[in-house]
Coordinates of C-alpha atoms and ligand atoms in Angstrom, one line a residue:
X600 CA 0.0 0.0 0.1
X601 CA 1.3 3.8 -0.7
X602 CA 1.9 6.1 2.1
X603 CA -0.2 8.9 2.3
X604 CA 0.6 12.7 2.5
X605 CA -1.8 15.5 3.3
X606 CA -0.6 19.1 2.0
X607 CA -2.7 21.6 3.9
X608 CA -2.9 24.9 2.0
X609 CA -3.3 24.8 -1.5
X610 CA -1.6 28.3 -2.5
X611 CA 2.1 28.3 -4.4
X612 CA 4.1 26.3 -1.7
X613 CA 1.0 23.7 -1.2
X614 CA 0.6 22.9 -4.7
X615 CA 4.1 22.9 -5.7
X616 CA 4.7 20.6 -2.8
X617 CA 1.7 18.1 -3.8
X618 CA 2.8 18.0 -7.4
X619 CA 6.4 17.2 -6.6
X620 CA 5.4 14.5 -4.0
X621 CA 2.6 12.9 -6.4
X622 CA 5.2 12.9 -9.3
X623 CA 7.4 10.6 -7.2
X624 CA 4.8 8.0 -7.3
X625 CA 4.9 6.6 -3.6
X626 CA 2.6 8.5 -2.0
X627 CA -1.0 9.1 -2.4
X628 CA -1.5 13.0 -2.1
X629 CA -4.6 14.9 -0.4
X630 CA -4.6 18.8 -0.6
X631 CA -6.7 20.6 1.7
X632 CA -7.3 24.5 1.7
X633 CA -10.3 26.7 2.8
X634 CA -11.0 28.2 -0.5
X635 CA -14.0 25.7 -2.5
X636 CA -13.0 24.1 -5.3
X637 CA -9.4 25.4 -5.4
X638 CA -7.7 22.1 -4.2
X639 CA -10.2 20.0 -5.9
X640 CA -9.2 22.1 -9.2
X641 CA -5.5 21.5 -8.8
X642 CA -5.5 18.0 -7.7
X643 CA -7.6 17.0 -10.9
X644 CA -5.5 19.0 -12.9
X645 CA -2.3 17.2 -11.6
X646 CA -4.1 14.0 -11.7
X647 CA -4.7 14.3 -15.5
X648 CA -0.8 14.9 -15.8
X649 CA -0.3 11.2 -14.4
X650 CA -0.5 9.3 -17.6
X651 CA 2.5 11.2 -19.3
X652 CA 4.3 11.5 -15.9
X653 CA 4.2 8.0 -15.5
X654 CA 2.4 7.9 -11.7
X655 CA -0.3 5.7 -10.7
X656 CA -0.5 7.5 -7.4
X657 CA -3.7 9.4 -6.5
X658 CA -4.2 12.9 -5.8
X659 CA -7.4 14.6 -4.6
X660 CA -8.5 18.0 -3.3
X661 CA -10.9 18.8 -0.1
X662 CA -12.2 21.7 1.8
X663 CA -12.5 19.0 4.9
X664 CA -10.4 16.9 6.8
X665 CA -12.0 13.5 6.2
X666 CA -10.4 12.9 3.1
X667 CA -6.9 13.2 5.0
X668 CA -7.6 10.4 7.5
X669 CA -4.7 8.0 8.2
X670 CA -2.1 10.5 6.8
X671 CA 1.6 9.4 7.4
X672 CA 2.9 12.9 6.9
X673 CA 1.2 16.1 6.8
X674 CA 2.7 19.3 5.6
X675 CA 1.0 22.7 6.7
X676 CA 1.4 25.5 4.1
X677 CA -1.7 27.1 5.0
X678 CA -1.5 31.0 6.0
X679 CA -1.6 34.6 4.9
X680 CA 1.1 37.0 3.8
X681 CA 1.7 40.2 5.3
X682 CA -1.0 42.6 4.1
X683 CA -0.4 46.3 3.9
X684 CA -1.3 47.9 7.3
X685 CA -1.0 44.6 9.1
X686 CA 1.9 44.6 11.8
X687 CA 4.4 41.7 12.2
X688 CA 2.4 40.7 15.3
X689 CA -1.1 40.7 13.5
X690 CA 0.7 38.2 11.1
X691 CA 2.0 36.0 13.5
X692 CA -1.3 36.1 15.4
X693 CA -3.4 35.3 12.1
X694 CA -1.1 32.6 11.3
X695 CA -1.2 31.1 14.9
X696 CA -4.9 30.9 14.5
X697 CA -4.8 29.4 11.4
X698 CA -2.2 26.9 12.1
X699 CA -3.9 26.0 15.6
X700 CA -7.2 25.0 13.6
X701 CA -5.6 23.2 11.0
X702 CA -3.6 21.2 13.7
X703 CA -6.9 20.3 15.5
X704 CA -8.2 18.9 12.4
X705 CA -5.0 17.0 11.3
X706 CA -4.6 15.3 14.9
X707 CA -8.1 14.2 14.7
X708 CA -8.2 12.3 11.5
X709 CA -4.2 11.3 11.6
X710 CA -3.3 11.2 15.1
X711 CA -0.1 9.1 14.4
X712 CA 1.3 11.2 11.4
X713 CA 4.3 13.3 11.4
X714 CA 3.6 17.0 11.1
X715 CA 5.8 19.5 9.1
X716 CA 5.1 23.1 9.1
X717 CA 6.0 25.5 6.8
X718 CA 4.0 28.4 7.4
X719 CA 6.1 31.8 8.5
X720 CA 7.1 33.0 10.9
X721 CA 8.5 29.1 10.8
X722 CA 10.1 28.7 14.1
X723 CA 7.2 30.6 15.6
X724 CA 4.7 28.5 13.8
X725 CA 6.5 25.0 14.6
X726 CA 6.4 25.7 18.4
X727 CA 2.4 26.6 18.0
X728 CA 1.9 23.4 16.0
X729 CA 3.9 21.5 18.3
X730 CA 2.1 22.5 21.4
X731 CA -1.4 22.6 19.7
X732 CA -0.9 19.1 18.5
X733 CA 0.3 17.4 21.8
X734 CA 2.7 14.9 19.7
X735 CA 6.4 14.2 21.0
X736 CA 9.0 15.9 19.5
X737 CA 9.9 13.6 17.1
X738 CA 6.7 13.9 15.3
X739 CA 6.7 17.9 14.7
X740 CA 9.4 19.6 12.8
X741 CA 9.5 22.6 10.3
X742 CA 11.0 23.4 7.2
X743 CA 13.6 26.0 6.7
X744 CA 17.0 25.0 7.1
X745 CA 17.2 22.7 3.9
X746 CA 15.7 25.7 1.9
X747 CA 18.7 28.1 3.5
X748 CA 21.3 25.6 2.7
X749 CA 20.0 25.1 -0.8
X750 CA 20.7 28.6 -1.4
X751 CA 23.7 28.8 -0.1
X752 CA 24.6 25.6 -2.1
X753 CA 23.4 27.1 -5.3
X754 CA 25.7 30.3 -4.7
X755 CA 28.4 28.4 -3.6
X756 CA 28.4 26.0 -6.8
X757 CA 27.7 28.9 -9.1
X758 CA 30.5 31.0 -8.0
X759 CA 33.1 27.9 -8.2
X760 CA 31.4 26.4 -11.2
X761 CA 31.5 23.2 -9.7
X762 CA 28.1 20.8 -9.2
X763 CA 25.7 21.4 -6.9
X764 CA 25.9 18.0 -5.4
X765 CA 29.5 18.3 -4.3
X766 CA 28.7 21.2 -2.2
X767 CA 27.7 20.6 1.5
X768 CA 26.7 23.1 3.7
X769 CA 25.5 23.5 7.3
X770 CA 22.9 26.3 9.1
X771 CA 21.8 26.7 12.2
X772 CA 19.1 28.8 13.9
X773 CA 16.1 30.6 12.6
X774 CA 15.1 30.9 8.8
X775 CA 16.4 34.1 6.9
X776 CA 17.8 37.1 8.5
X777 CA 18.8 34.8 11.7
X778 CA 20.3 31.7 9.9
X779 CA 23.5 31.1 11.4
X780 CA 25.6 29.5 8.9
X781 CA 28.6 27.4 10.2
X782 CA 31.1 27.9 7.4
X783 CA 33.7 25.8 8.9
X784 CA 31.6 22.6 8.4
X785 CA 30.9 23.8 4.6
X786 CA 32.9 22.0 2.1
X787 CA 33.2 21.3 -1.8
X788 CA 33.6 17.5 -2.3
X789 CA 35.1 17.5 1.2
X790 CA 37.4 20.3 0.6
X791 CA 36.6 23.2 3.4
X792 CA 35.5 26.2 1.7
X793 CA 38.0 28.4 3.2
X794 CA 40.6 26.6 1.0
X795 CA 38.5 27.7 -2.0
X796 CA 37.0 30.9 -1.6
X797 CA 38.5 34.4 0.0
X798 CA 36.5 35.0 3.6
X799 CA 35.0 38.1 1.8
X800 CA 33.4 36.1 -0.9
X801 CA 32.0 33.7 1.8
X802 CA 30.5 36.5 3.7
X803 CA 29.1 37.6 0.6
X804 CA 27.4 34.6 -0.4
X805 CA 26.2 34.0 3.3
X806 CA 24.6 37.5 3.5
X807 CA 22.7 36.6 -0.3
X808 CA 21.6 33.4 1.6
X809 CA 20.1 35.1 4.4
X810 CA 18.2 37.7 1.8
X811 CA 17.6 34.9 -0.3
X812 CA 13.8 34.7 0.1
X813 CA 13.5 38.7 0.0
X814 CA 15.7 38.5 -3.2
X815 CA 12.9 36.4 -4.8
X816 CA 9.8 38.5 -3.5
X817 CA 11.5 41.6 -5.2
X818 CA 11.8 40.3 -8.3
X819 CA 8.2 38.3 -8.2
X820 CA 6.2 41.7 -6.7
X821 CA 3.4 39.6 -5.7
X822 CA 4.2 36.4 -3.5
X823 CA 7.2 34.6 -2.3
X824 CA 9.4 31.7 -3.1
X825 CA 8.1 28.0 -3.8
X826 CA 10.0 26.2 -6.5
X827 CA 13.2 25.8 -3.7
X828 CA 10.9 25.8 -0.8
X829 CA 8.5 23.0 -2.4
X830 CA 11.6 20.9 -3.1
X831 CA 12.8 21.3 0.4
X832 CA 9.7 20.1 2.1
X833 CA 9.8 17.0 -0.6
X834 CA 13.1 16.1 0.3
X835 CA 12.1 16.2 4.0
X836 CA 9.1 13.9 3.3
X837 CA 11.2 11.5 1.2
X838 CA 13.5 11.1 4.2
X839 CA 10.2 10.0 6.5
X840 CA 8.7 7.9 3.8
X841 CA 11.8 6.2 2.7
X842 CA 13.5 5.9 6.0
X843 CA 16.6 7.6 4.7
X844 CA 18.1 8.7 7.8
X845 CA 19.2 11.7 6.3
X846 CA 20.9 14.5 8.2
X847 CA 19.4 17.7 7.0
X848 CA 18.8 21.0 9.1
X849 CA 15.3 21.4 10.6
X850 CA 13.2 23.4 13.2
X851 CA 12.9 21.2 16.2
X852 CA 11.9 21.5 19.6
X853 CA 15.0 21.5 21.7
X854 CA 15.5 20.0 25.1
X855 CA 18.6 21.4 26.1
X856 CA 20.7 20.6 23.1
X857 CA 22.8 23.2 21.9
X858 CA 22.3 24.8 25.5
X859 CA 18.7 25.7 24.4
X860 CA 15.5 24.3 26.1
X861 CA 12.0 24.4 25.4
X862 CA 12.2 26.2 22.0
X863 CA 11.9 25.4 18.4
X864 CA 15.1 26.2 16.4
X865 CA 17.0 25.0 13.5
X866 CA 19.5 22.3 14.1
X867 CA 21.0 19.5 12.3
X868 CA 18.7 16.4 12.6
X869 CA 18.4 12.7 11.6
X870 CA 15.1 12.2 9.5
X871 CA 13.7 9.0 9.1
X872 CA 10.7 7.0 9.3
X873 CA 10.4 7.7 13.1
X874 CA 10.4 11.4 12.0
X875 CA 13.0 13.7 13.8
X876 CA 14.9 10.5 15.3
X877 CA 17.9 12.3 16.6
X878 CA 19.4 16.2 17.1
X879 CA 23.0 15.9 15.9
X880 CA 24.8 18.1 18.4
X881 CA 28.2 19.3 17.6
X882 CA 30.5 21.7 19.8
X883 CA 30.1 25.3 19.0
X884 CA 32.8 27.9 19.4
X885 CA 31.8 31.0 21.5
X886 CA 30.8 33.4 18.5
X887 CA 28.6 30.6 16.8
X888 CA 26.9 29.8 20.3
X889 CA 26.2 33.4 20.6
X890 CA 24.8 33.5 17.3
X891 CA 22.2 30.8 17.7
X892 CA 21.4 32.1 21.1
X893 CA 20.4 35.7 19.7
X894 CA 18.3 33.5 16.9
X895 CA 16.7 31.5 19.9
X896 CA 15.8 34.5 21.6
X897 CA 14.1 36.0 18.3
X898 CA 12.0 32.7 18.7
X899 CA 11.2 33.2 22.3
X900 CA 10.0 36.9 21.5
X901 CA 7.5 35.6 19.1
X902 CA 6.4 32.7 21.5
X903 CA 5.9 35.2 24.3
X904 CA 3.6 37.3 21.9
X905 CA 1.4 34.3 21.1
X906 CA 1.2 32.9 24.7
X907 CA 0.1 36.7 25.6
X908 CA -2.7 36.3 23.0
X909 CA -3.6 32.9 24.2
X910 CA -4.0 33.9 27.7
X911 CA -5.9 37.1 26.8
X912 CA -7.8 34.9 24.0
X913 CA -7.3 37.8 22.1
X914 CA -8.7 37.1 18.4
X915 CA -6.2 37.9 15.7
X916 CA -7.8 39.7 12.5
X917 CA -7.8 37.0 9.7
Ligands
APR1202 N1 -6.8 26.1 6.1 C1 -6.5 25.7 5.0 N2 -6.0 26.6 4.1 C2 -6.0 27.9 4.5 C3 -6.5 28.3 5.6 C4 -6.9 27.2 6.6 N3 -7.4 27.9 7.7 N4 -6.0 29.5 5.6 C5 -5.4 30.1 4.6 N5 -5.3 29.0 3.6 C6 -4.9 28.8 2.4 C7 -5.0 29.6 1.6 O1 -6.7 29.7 0.9 C8 -4.1 29.9 0.4 O2 -4.6 28.8 -0.9 O3 -3.5 28.7 2.5 C9 -2.8 29.0 1.1 C10 -1.6 30.1 1.1 O4 -1.2 30.0 -0.3 P1 -0.3 31.4 -0.7 O5 -1.1 32.6 -0.4 O6 0.0 31.0 -2.3 O7 1.2 31.3 0.1 P2 2.2 30.4 -0.2 O8 3.3 31.0 -1.1 O9 2.2 29.0 -0.6 O10 3.0 30.5 1.2 C11 2.3 29.6 2.1 O11 4.6 29.2 3.4 O12 6.8 29.5 2.8 C12 5.6 30.1 3.5 O13 5.4 32.2 4.1 C13 4.9 31.4 3.6 O14 3.5 31.5 5.2 C14 3.4 31.0 3.7 C15 3.1 29.9 3.3

């Protein structure tokens, strides 16, 4: 029997993710969205590509959760983008409300699933979904680091004119601005990046990676990146479904590792059939530890805003 993957949110990131997973052929896919007929229309279109792409996997769309029952993996991309006049906290609380209600339904119909939140602000949403689900931490982890490293690897490969496959990179911390690249662990075919590139150049590529999301938004004018994000999600889903034991960066709930307790932060983990099977802890230099701490502090601030709103029962504007 094929595995079952649900993707909540049939927008740019969700639909592209559903398409990629469906095309791999080893999981049936269900797409859910609040917009009537949208997931149904997109999934039917994808299903009709199956004879050409050579996949027998099923893909369906729904506005409810009954069809998602018994999913092995659920990806949450549901949310809204920041609108004019909306503060950062308004966005945080609106997406918190959305991901909380989605999680409630997901857990009801797929109590044994693994959840991969993708909605931004990523680290805070992972914390929210983790808490709302009541799942053990190995079954909730977010996508950000795989995307950040993919961007960094792309820029390094382009600069050195080498295969992207031979570039390995390592990032810690939050998504985007808060990313902590560990360049001493970044290598090309095993050769440390510092042997191949001037420090100044490395710093420039790190800066471009940090602003990678913004660079795409500026070009697209409307909406944000989705091809690379959906590829990153697909790699994580694949690691779980095929029990690959891949070592990838993911946003996970830390219980003291890297000196951080009770917060969801991006760190290298082992992903397999059990979900987040192990946090791969490494010894950091004092500078790296400080950068990670500051990244974790940003997550903490957002979590505090969410906790305050939850305590006050404050409705978020949607
Ligand atoms: N349940 C299900 N779907 C929802 C809900 C909900 N409660 N609320 C909103 N949605 C859907 C929207 O209808 C829309 O189709 O989520 C989808 C979001 O899609 P887009 O607006 O195209 O956003 P996208 O680019 O896909 O990004 C989704 O991923 O990378 C992050 O920052 C990004 O938080 C954003 C998320």
